């Protein structure tokens, strides 16, 4: 009996501190709710856009989505207790869909606190606060469904996915963890009919913090630039290599100055992630121009070490056109152009042991057949995959691809493809 009670008391002692750390959700919501504001944007005399925002400092800085600010003529911020303030736009970053506002004459506003979005795990509970349909602050509860989502919204997509209800008017509002720390900013949803489908996307708080610091300091985001496009590499076992291949490169870029060439494999670049091209590009973008770091790469089986100095990203680098769905701009999948493709006749590319047709809408080759036991099959090329670039160059039709194959006959061609999981690359020997 003594042993039984001894164990019970010991377990109770360990359990009490854990229970003490778990605050009631109602208390957490009550504490953070004042930091969430409703935003009304006058875009014309008769038209108004609605969204949400996060107070990030007591002196009146508010962060929200850039798309909420589109065509803004007048910006009004309303706190949960009904007070309204005029606000100015400090800066905007369309590549990450983030805008920074400054409230005029703030009255010691209650600010939210950022958490570490890298520490959040799939399955963790979260809650969102926003301004759905202009109703004012509303709370929805859910979990983190996935991380590092790419939804083709911009070049630095790295979204947290949640099933917490997000609707029109929630854009720019916060996603909190159970401690009341901001771990994301609600940005977009996927929906066929405009209704919440339990698939929402939030910009990670670490991204928001970095962009906000840039906007505060410069009024815009200054990004590091390498001047090389990269892609995943697949082995014969259809596994991704822990390296990235250079698929295209800009002349007079930092990559070119370091001696890199199209087809080289990047094995290491400082502490930048090589998990996928998106995380790699994001890591480079966060580097301050002038930063010098070591790079290790391979070419034709030889390994090279060099130093590369990051430059400022050219201003003319634009965000790709996107058909992602914001919480204020819902479309059906038909409107997204996913229902029809202009399909050409499939052509046999004997040099690569595969067949494909040219999709004029996307300017890509769609694989229709892969020869059994071929190198392409061994490296994971599948029917339905899309061939985007050949040796770093765009493909302008089946005839253009035949010309490229003829020029590369007897050598190796680096192909950039994409499938349902994203972009990947393979190097295939071109038969004569």
GROMACS .gro file of C-alpha atoms in nm:
model
  432
    1UNK     CA    1   0.000   0.000   0.000
    2UNK     CA    2   0.284   0.238   0.085
    3UNK     CA    3   0.446   0.175  -0.252
    4UNK     CA    4   0.115   0.239  -0.426
    5UNK     CA    5   0.063   0.572  -0.252
    6UNK     CA    6   0.426   0.663  -0.295
    7UNK     CA    7   0.396   0.621  -0.670
    8UNK     CA    8   0.065   0.810  -0.673
    9UNK     CA    9   0.209   1.106  -0.482
   10UNK     CA   10   0.518   1.113  -0.701
   11UNK     CA   11   0.306   1.109  -1.016
   12UNK     CA   12   0.087   1.384  -0.873
   13UNK     CA   13   0.390   1.599  -0.801
   14UNK     CA   14   0.505   1.564  -1.159
   15UNK     CA   15   0.155   1.624  -1.292
   16UNK     CA   16   0.084   1.944  -1.104
   17UNK     CA   17   0.342   2.164  -1.285
   18UNK     CA   18   0.212   2.042  -1.622
   19UNK     CA   19  -0.146   2.124  -1.528
   20UNK     CA   20  -0.040   2.466  -1.401
   21UNK     CA   21   0.107   2.551  -1.743
   22UNK     CA   22  -0.217   2.475  -1.929
   23UNK     CA   23  -0.423   2.793  -1.922
   24UNK     CA   24  -0.793   2.779  -2.006
   25UNK     CA   25  -0.846   2.864  -2.371
   26UNK     CA   26  -1.109   3.121  -2.276
   27UNK     CA   27  -0.848   3.314  -2.074
   28UNK     CA   28  -0.597   3.304  -2.358
   29UNK     CA   29  -0.853   3.431  -2.611
   30UNK     CA   30  -0.963   3.709  -2.377
   31UNK     CA   31  -0.601   3.817  -2.338
   32UNK     CA   32  -0.509   3.828  -2.708
   33UNK     CA   33  -0.837   3.947  -2.860
   34UNK     CA   34  -0.760   4.321  -2.811
   35UNK     CA   35  -0.455   4.284  -3.041
   36UNK     CA   36  -0.674   4.185  -3.338
   37UNK     CA   37  -0.834   4.466  -3.539
   38UNK     CA   38  -1.086   4.488  -3.819
   39UNK     CA   39  -0.974   4.678  -4.128
   40UNK     CA   40  -1.197   4.864  -4.373
   41UNK     CA   41  -1.040   4.986  -4.697
   42UNK     CA   42  -1.221   5.236  -4.917
   43UNK     CA   43  -1.131   5.155  -5.278
   44UNK     CA   44  -1.388   5.391  -5.431
   45UNK     CA   45  -1.680   5.610  -5.324
   46UNK     CA   46  -1.909   5.306  -5.326
   47UNK     CA   47  -1.680   5.009  -5.272
   48UNK     CA   48  -1.512   4.891  -4.953
   49UNK     CA   49  -1.285   4.592  -4.885
   50UNK     CA   50  -1.271   4.422  -4.546
   51UNK     CA   51  -0.999   4.234  -4.366
   52UNK     CA   52  -0.826   4.187  -4.033
   53UNK     CA   53  -0.495   4.293  -3.887
   54UNK     CA   54  -0.260   4.238  -3.596
   55UNK     CA   55  -0.137   4.515  -3.365
   56UNK     CA   56   0.233   4.440  -3.324
   57UNK     CA   57   0.340   4.740  -3.115
   58UNK     CA   58   0.173   4.973  -2.867
   59UNK     CA   59   0.269   5.275  -3.079
   60UNK     CA   60   0.036   5.167  -3.357
   61UNK     CA   61   0.207   4.938  -3.607
   62UNK     CA   62  -0.039   4.692  -3.761
   63UNK     CA   63   0.042   4.407  -4.001
   64UNK     CA   64  -0.206   4.264  -4.251
   65UNK     CA   65  -0.218   4.114  -4.600
   66UNK     CA   66  -0.106   4.316  -4.900
   67UNK     CA   67  -0.410   4.209  -5.102
   68UNK     CA   68  -0.636   4.373  -4.842
   69UNK     CA   69  -0.469   4.705  -4.932
   70UNK     CA   70  -0.525   4.676  -5.307
   71UNK     CA   71  -0.641   5.010  -5.456
   72UNK     CA   72  -0.673   5.158  -5.105
   73UNK     CA   73  -0.782   5.522  -5.089
   74UNK     CA   74  -0.863   5.532  -4.718
   75UNK     CA   75  -0.772   5.285  -4.443
   76UNK     CA   76  -0.968   5.257  -4.117
   77UNK     CA   77  -0.872   5.031  -3.827
   78UNK     CA   78  -1.126   4.932  -3.563
   79UNK     CA   79  -1.039   4.775  -3.229
   80UNK     CA   80  -1.265   4.513  -3.066
   81UNK     CA   81  -1.411   4.775  -2.829
   82UNK     CA   82  -1.533   4.981  -3.125
   83UNK     CA   83  -1.269   5.256  -3.137
   84UNK     CA   84  -1.170   5.356  -3.491
   85UNK     CA   85  -0.845   5.505  -3.616
   86UNK     CA   86  -0.722   5.623  -3.953
   87UNK     CA   87  -0.409   5.441  -4.071
   88UNK     CA   88  -0.130   5.503  -4.321
   89UNK     CA   89   0.042   5.242  -4.536
   90UNK     CA   90   0.408   5.217  -4.429
   91UNK     CA   91   0.518   4.955  -4.679
   92UNK     CA   92   0.400   4.660  -4.880
   93UNK     CA   93   0.561   4.337  -5.003
   94UNK     CA   94   0.358   4.168  -5.273
   95UNK     CA   95   0.592   3.868  -5.295
   96UNK     CA   96   0.484   3.756  -4.946
   97UNK     CA   97   0.145   3.933  -4.944
   98UNK     CA   98   0.236   4.137  -4.635
   99UNK     CA   99   0.155   4.503  -4.564
  100UNK     CA  100   0.255   4.722  -4.270
  101UNK     CA  101   0.027   5.000  -4.145
  102UNK     CA  102   0.074   5.278  -3.888
  103UNK     CA  103  -0.227   5.393  -3.693
  104UNK     CA  104  -0.258   5.769  -3.646
  105UNK     CA  105  -0.271   5.896  -3.287
  106UNK     CA  106  -0.271   5.555  -3.114
  107UNK     CA  107  -0.394   5.536  -2.754
  108UNK     CA  108  -0.153   5.282  -2.604
  109UNK     CA  109  -0.280   4.993  -2.814
  110UNK     CA  110  -0.254   4.635  -2.688
  111UNK     CA  111  -0.005   4.446  -2.904
  112UNK     CA  112   0.018   4.076  -2.979
  113UNK     CA  113   0.337   3.876  -2.940
  114UNK     CA  114   0.504   3.663  -3.206
  115UNK     CA  115   0.590   3.301  -3.142
  116UNK     CA  116   0.836   3.076  -3.325
  117UNK     CA  117   0.658   2.929  -3.627
  118UNK     CA  118   0.947   2.688  -3.684
  119UNK     CA  119   0.863   2.521  -3.352
  120UNK     CA  120   0.499   2.451  -3.438
  121UNK     CA  121   0.422   2.087  -3.523
  122UNK     CA  122   0.160   1.920  -3.738
  123UNK     CA  123  -0.128   1.830  -3.507
  124UNK     CA  124  -0.074   2.121  -3.266
  125UNK     CA  125  -0.394   2.304  -3.176
  126UNK     CA  126  -0.431   2.661  -3.298
  127UNK     CA  127  -0.703   2.924  -3.314
  128UNK     CA  128  -0.770   3.203  -3.560
  129UNK     CA  129  -0.925   3.543  -3.494
  130UNK     CA  130  -1.055   3.755  -3.779
  131UNK     CA  131  -1.333   3.966  -3.920
  132UNK     CA  132  -1.541   3.717  -4.123
  133UNK     CA  133  -1.795   3.887  -4.350
  134UNK     CA  134  -1.742   4.213  -4.157
  135UNK     CA  135  -1.903   4.075  -3.841
  136UNK     CA  136  -1.615   4.177  -3.614
  137UNK     CA  137  -1.373   3.965  -3.416
  138UNK     CA  138  -1.462   3.595  -3.430
  139UNK     CA  139  -1.266   3.293  -3.309
  140UNK     CA  140  -1.229   2.953  -3.477
  141UNK     CA  141  -1.039   2.653  -3.346
  142UNK     CA  142  -0.840   2.391  -3.536
  143UNK     CA  143  -0.503   2.224  -3.576
  144UNK     CA  144  -0.196   2.261  -3.794
  145UNK     CA  145  -0.273   2.027  -4.083
  146UNK     CA  146   0.060   2.062  -4.267
  147UNK     CA  147   0.369   2.280  -4.297
  148UNK     CA  148   0.578   2.421  -4.584
  149UNK     CA  149   0.284   2.433  -4.824
  150UNK     CA  150   0.339   2.575  -5.174
  151UNK     CA  151   0.012   2.704  -5.325
  152UNK     CA  152   0.164   2.898  -5.618
  153UNK     CA  153   0.074   3.229  -5.458
  154UNK     CA  154   0.425   3.372  -5.475
  155UNK     CA  155   0.795   3.287  -5.508
  156UNK     CA  156   0.844   3.238  -5.134
  157UNK     CA  157   0.543   3.021  -5.047
  158UNK     CA  158   0.600   2.836  -4.721
  159UNK     CA  159   0.254   2.830  -4.566
  160UNK     CA  160   0.118   2.666  -4.256
  161UNK     CA  161  -0.203   2.479  -4.339
  162UNK     CA  162  -0.487   2.474  -4.088
  163UNK     CA  163  -0.842   2.343  -4.066
  164UNK     CA  164  -0.951   2.634  -3.844
  165UNK     CA  165  -1.240   2.809  -4.020
  166UNK     CA  166  -1.115   3.100  -4.233
  167UNK     CA  167  -1.363   3.301  -4.439
  168UNK     CA  168  -1.393   3.627  -4.629
  169UNK     CA  169  -1.269   3.904  -4.402
  170UNK     CA  170  -1.019   3.685  -4.216
  171UNK     CA  171  -0.725   3.780  -4.438
  172UNK     CA  172  -0.453   3.949  -4.234
  173UNK     CA  173  -0.575   3.812  -3.903
  174UNK     CA  174  -0.357   3.607  -3.668
  175UNK     CA  175  -0.325   3.235  -3.613
  176UNK     CA  176  -0.237   3.172  -3.247
  177UNK     CA  177  -0.092   2.876  -3.063
  178UNK     CA  178  -0.246   2.767  -2.734
  179UNK     CA  179  -0.012   3.000  -2.542
  180UNK     CA  180  -0.154   3.302  -2.723
  181UNK     CA  181   0.156   3.357  -2.937
  182UNK     CA  182   0.113   3.455  -3.303
  183UNK     CA  183   0.250   3.173  -3.518
  184UNK     CA  184   0.096   3.279  -3.848
  185UNK     CA  185  -0.106   3.535  -4.042
  186UNK     CA  186  -0.413   3.399  -4.222
  187UNK     CA  187  -0.371   3.465  -4.592
  188UNK     CA  188  -0.555   3.229  -4.827
  189UNK     CA  189  -0.800   2.940  -4.857
  190UNK     CA  190  -0.888   2.678  -5.115
  191UNK     CA  191  -1.257   2.645  -5.192
  192UNK     CA  192  -1.473   2.536  -5.484
  193UNK     CA  193  -1.783   2.730  -5.383
  194UNK     CA  194  -1.665   3.016  -5.164
  195UNK     CA  195  -1.747   2.833  -4.842
  196UNK     CA  196  -1.498   2.730  -4.576
  197UNK     CA  197  -1.363   2.387  -4.671
  198UNK     CA  198  -1.124   2.343  -4.380
  199UNK     CA  199  -0.819   2.420  -4.594
  200UNK     CA  200  -0.669   2.751  -4.489
  201UNK     CA  201  -0.316   2.886  -4.522
  202UNK     CA  202  -0.122   3.116  -4.291
  203UNK     CA  203   0.207   3.293  -4.352
  204UNK     CA  204   0.451   3.173  -4.080
  205UNK     CA  205   0.520   3.428  -3.807
  206UNK     CA  206   0.896   3.410  -3.863
  207UNK     CA  207   0.841   3.525  -4.221
  208UNK     CA  208   0.607   3.802  -4.105
  209UNK     CA  209   0.861   3.926  -3.849
  210UNK     CA  210   1.140   3.939  -4.106
  211UNK     CA  211   0.931   4.123  -4.367
  212UNK     CA  212   0.801   4.370  -4.105
  213UNK     CA  213   1.156   4.451  -3.993
  214UNK     CA  214   1.250   4.521  -4.356
  215UNK     CA  215   0.944   4.740  -4.415
  216UNK     CA  216   1.010   4.937  -4.097
  217UNK     CA  217   1.373   4.995  -4.188
  218UNK     CA  218   1.354   5.045  -4.564
  219UNK     CA  219   0.988   5.085  -4.656
  220UNK     CA  220   1.039   4.782  -4.880
  221UNK     CA  221   1.200   4.438  -4.862
  222UNK     CA  222   1.563   4.410  -4.969
  223UNK     CA  223   1.643   4.050  -5.055
  224UNK     CA  224   1.961   3.863  -5.121
  225UNK     CA  225   2.013   3.731  -5.473
  226UNK     CA  226   2.213   3.439  -5.610
  227UNK     CA  227   2.117   3.462  -5.976
  228UNK     CA  228   2.057   3.090  -6.022
  229UNK     CA  229   1.742   2.880  -6.042
  230UNK     CA  230   1.762   2.538  -5.879
  231UNK     CA  231   1.561   2.216  -5.882
  232UNK     CA  232   1.542   1.886  -5.698
  233UNK     CA  233   1.740   1.585  -5.823
  234UNK     CA  234   1.614   1.228  -5.821
  235UNK     CA  235   1.829   0.917  -5.802
  236UNK     CA  236   1.772   0.589  -5.984
  237UNK     CA  237   1.579   0.473  -5.676
  238UNK     CA  238   1.343   0.770  -5.722
  239UNK     CA  239   1.474   0.928  -5.403
  240UNK     CA  240   1.557   1.296  -5.373
  241UNK     CA  241   1.927   1.371  -5.344
  242UNK     CA  242   2.040   1.598  -5.064
  243UNK     CA  243   2.149   1.846  -5.328
  244UNK     CA  244   1.998   2.086  -5.579
  245UNK     CA  245   2.083   2.119  -5.947
  246UNK     CA  246   2.125   2.456  -6.118
  247UNK     CA  247   1.865   2.469  -6.396
  248UNK     CA  248   1.918   2.829  -6.512
  249UNK     CA  249   2.155   3.114  -6.438
  250UNK     CA  250   2.176   3.488  -6.497
  251UNK     CA  251   2.484   3.641  -6.654
  252UNK     CA  252   2.702   3.855  -6.426
  253UNK     CA  253   2.524   3.713  -6.122
  254UNK     CA  254   2.689   3.605  -5.794
  255UNK     CA  255   2.652   3.242  -5.905
  256UNK     CA  256   2.826   3.312  -6.235
  257UNK     CA  257   3.102   3.508  -6.060
  258UNK     CA  258   3.166   3.209  -5.833
  259UNK     CA  259   3.219   2.986  -6.138
  260UNK     CA  260   2.892   2.794  -6.126
  261UNK     CA  261   2.730   2.658  -6.443
  262UNK     CA  262   2.393   2.514  -6.541
  263UNK     CA  263   2.388   2.146  -6.444
  264UNK     CA  264   2.613   2.185  -6.140
  265UNK     CA  265   2.491   2.025  -5.818
  266UNK     CA  266   2.493   2.246  -5.509
  267UNK     CA  267   2.599   2.029  -5.215
  268UNK     CA  268   2.617   2.305  -4.952
  269UNK     CA  269   2.569   2.682  -4.932
  270UNK     CA  270   2.644   2.805  -4.583
  271UNK     CA  271   2.356   2.693  -4.362
  272UNK     CA  272   2.091   2.731  -4.635
  273UNK     CA  273   1.843   2.442  -4.654
  274UNK     CA  274   1.872   2.214  -4.957
  275UNK     CA  275   1.546   2.035  -4.880
  276UNK     CA  276   1.369   2.190  -5.179
  277UNK     CA  277   1.406   2.488  -5.416
  278UNK     CA  278   1.155   2.702  -5.226
  279UNK     CA  279   1.333   2.680  -4.891
  280UNK     CA  280   1.664   2.733  -5.067
  281UNK     CA  281   1.539   3.049  -5.239
  282UNK     CA  282   1.385   3.175  -4.915
  283UNK     CA  283   1.711   3.120  -4.729
  284UNK     CA  284   1.907   3.312  -4.993
  285UNK     CA  285   1.649   3.592  -4.997
  286UNK     CA  286   1.691   3.648  -4.622
  287UNK     CA  287   2.066   3.702  -4.659
  288UNK     CA  288   2.184   4.061  -4.646
  289UNK     CA  289   2.345   4.182  -4.970
  290UNK     CA  290   2.721   4.167  -4.936
  291UNK     CA  291   2.712   3.847  -4.732
  292UNK     CA  292   2.992   3.610  -4.832
  293UNK     CA  293   2.950   3.240  -4.765
  294UNK     CA  294   3.114   2.913  -4.872
  295UNK     CA  295   2.959   2.699  -5.142
  296UNK     CA  296   3.034   2.336  -5.228
  297UNK     CA  297   2.923   2.200  -5.564
  298UNK     CA  298   2.994   1.912  -5.798
  299UNK     CA  299   3.042   1.894  -6.175
  300UNK     CA  300   3.104   1.577  -6.374
  301UNK     CA  301   3.181   1.387  -6.054
  302UNK     CA  302   3.434   1.640  -5.922
  303UNK     CA  303   3.371   1.844  -5.607
  304UNK     CA  304   3.461   2.213  -5.590
  305UNK     CA  305   3.468   2.468  -5.308
  306UNK     CA  306   3.430   2.840  -5.360
  307UNK     CA  307   3.304   3.157  -5.195
  308UNK     CA  308   2.999   3.341  -5.318
  309UNK     CA  309   2.897   3.698  -5.235
  310UNK     CA  310   2.525   3.768  -5.228
  311UNK     CA  311   2.396   4.075  -5.413
  312UNK     CA  312   2.072   4.271  -5.393
  313UNK     CA  313   1.788   4.111  -5.585
  314UNK     CA  314   1.711   4.310  -5.903
  315UNK     CA  315   1.402   4.529  -5.873
  316UNK     CA  316   1.266   4.392  -6.199
  317UNK     CA  317   1.220   4.046  -6.048
  318UNK     CA  318   0.841   4.022  -6.033
  319UNK     CA  319   0.609   3.783  -5.852
  320UNK     CA  320   0.480   3.519  -6.093
  321UNK     CA  321   0.121   3.554  -6.202
  322UNK     CA  322  -0.085   3.349  -5.959
  323UNK     CA  323  -0.428   3.205  -5.937
  324UNK     CA  324  -0.415   3.133  -5.565
  325UNK     CA  325  -0.733   3.207  -5.373
  326UNK     CA  326  -0.730   3.482  -5.113
  327UNK     CA  327  -0.998   3.489  -4.847
  328UNK     CA  328  -1.153   3.789  -5.020
  329UNK     CA  329  -1.121   3.666  -5.379
  330UNK     CA  330  -1.277   3.322  -5.399
  331UNK     CA  331  -1.303   3.141  -5.731
  332UNK     CA  332  -1.425   2.807  -5.855
  333UNK     CA  333  -1.174   2.560  -5.994
  334UNK     CA  334  -1.316   2.631  -6.341
  335UNK     CA  335  -1.222   2.997  -6.297
  336UNK     CA  336  -0.875   2.883  -6.198
  337UNK     CA  337  -0.838   2.723  -6.542
  338UNK     CA  338  -0.811   2.370  -6.409
  339UNK     CA  339  -1.090   2.225  -6.623
  340UNK     CA  340  -0.954   2.250  -6.976
  341UNK     CA  341  -0.618   2.236  -7.150
  342UNK     CA  342  -0.537   2.292  -7.514
  343UNK     CA  343  -0.390   1.952  -7.593
  344UNK     CA  344  -0.168   1.877  -7.888
  345UNK     CA  345  -0.071   1.545  -8.043
  346UNK     CA  346   0.163   1.321  -7.845
  347UNK     CA  347   0.511   1.292  -7.997
  348UNK     CA  348   0.768   1.019  -7.940
  349UNK     CA  349   1.100   1.149  -7.808
  350UNK     CA  350   1.310   0.840  -7.872
  351UNK     CA  351   1.625   1.004  -7.742
  352UNK     CA  352   1.475   1.009  -7.393
  353UNK     CA  353   1.259   0.695  -7.418
  354UNK     CA  354   0.937   0.884  -7.356
  355UNK     CA  355   0.643   1.049  -7.533
  356UNK     CA  356   0.468   1.378  -7.460
  357UNK     CA  357   0.229   1.637  -7.598
  358UNK     CA  358   0.269   2.014  -7.580
  359UNK     CA  359   0.032   2.210  -7.357
  360UNK     CA  360   0.001   2.552  -7.520
  361UNK     CA  361  -0.166   2.699  -7.211
  362UNK     CA  362   0.126   2.629  -6.976
  363UNK     CA  363   0.405   2.604  -7.237
  364UNK     CA  364   0.506   2.263  -7.102
  365UNK     CA  365   0.538   1.909  -7.232
  366UNK     CA  366   0.302   1.662  -7.063
  367UNK     CA  367   0.445   1.308  -7.040
  368UNK     CA  368   0.212   1.046  -7.192
  369UNK     CA  369   0.443   0.742  -7.200
  370UNK     CA  370   0.766   0.632  -7.033
  371UNK     CA  371   0.949   0.328  -7.170
  372UNK     CA  372   0.973   0.036  -6.928
  373UNK     CA  373   1.316  -0.018  -6.768
  374UNK     CA  374   1.443   0.307  -6.920
  375UNK     CA  375   1.665   0.556  -6.740
  376UNK     CA  376   1.370   0.796  -6.726
  377UNK     CA  377   1.156   0.536  -6.548
  378UNK     CA  378   1.439   0.446  -6.309
  379UNK     CA  379   1.472   0.812  -6.209
  380UNK     CA  380   1.102   0.851  -6.137
  381UNK     CA  381   0.963   1.022  -6.448
  382UNK     CA  382   0.593   0.930  -6.468
  383UNK     CA  383   0.300   0.967  -6.705
  384UNK     CA  384   0.130   1.298  -6.628
  385UNK     CA  385   0.448   1.474  -6.515
  386UNK     CA  386   0.519   1.805  -6.687
  387UNK     CA  387   0.850   1.892  -6.850
  388UNK     CA  388   0.915   2.260  -6.783
  389UNK     CA  389   1.276   2.326  -6.890
  390UNK     CA  390   1.540   2.139  -7.088
  391UNK     CA  391   1.898   2.233  -6.995
  392UNK     CA  392   1.758   2.545  -6.830
  393UNK     CA  393   1.574   2.662  -7.143
  394UNK     CA  394   1.202   2.699  -7.205
  395UNK     CA  395   1.038   2.459  -7.450
  396UNK     CA  396   0.836   2.618  -7.732
  397UNK     CA  397   0.677   2.306  -7.878
  398UNK     CA  398   0.744   1.947  -7.974
  399UNK     CA  399   0.957   2.049  -8.273
  400UNK     CA  400   1.169   2.275  -8.052
  401UNK     CA  401   1.223   1.982  -7.813
  402UNK     CA  402   1.333   1.760  -8.101
  403UNK     CA  403   1.591   2.023  -8.200
  404UNK     CA  404   1.719   2.039  -7.842
  405UNK     CA  405   1.753   1.661  -7.831
  406UNK     CA  406   1.940   1.654  -8.160
  407UNK     CA  407   2.186   1.912  -8.028
  408UNK     CA  408   2.238   1.713  -7.707
  409UNK     CA  409   2.257   1.369  -7.871
  410UNK     CA  410   2.519   1.149  -7.705
  411UNK     CA  411   2.540   1.376  -7.403
  412UNK     CA  412   2.339   1.438  -7.087
  413UNK     CA  413   2.035   1.668  -7.067
  414UNK     CA  414   1.915   1.823  -6.741
  415UNK     CA  415   1.535   1.822  -6.731
  416UNK     CA  416   1.324   2.026  -6.494
  417UNK     CA  417   0.986   1.863  -6.435
  418UNK     CA  418   0.698   1.894  -6.194
  419UNK     CA  419   0.444   1.651  -6.056
  420UNK     CA  420   0.177   1.661  -5.786
  421UNK     CA  421   0.446   1.698  -5.519
  422UNK     CA  422   0.623   1.991  -5.686
  423UNK     CA  423   0.927   2.054  -5.904
  424UNK     CA  424   1.210   1.804  -5.947
  425UNK     CA  425   1.501   1.749  -6.181
  426UNK     CA  426   1.667   1.455  -6.353
  427UNK     CA  427   1.972   1.418  -6.573
  428UNK     CA  428   1.910   1.180  -6.864
  429UNK     CA  429   2.146   1.049  -7.129
  430UNK     CA  430   2.021   1.147  -7.475
  431UNK     CA  431   2.042   0.855  -7.716
  432UNK     CA  432   2.175   0.923  -8.065
   0.00000   0.00000   0.00000
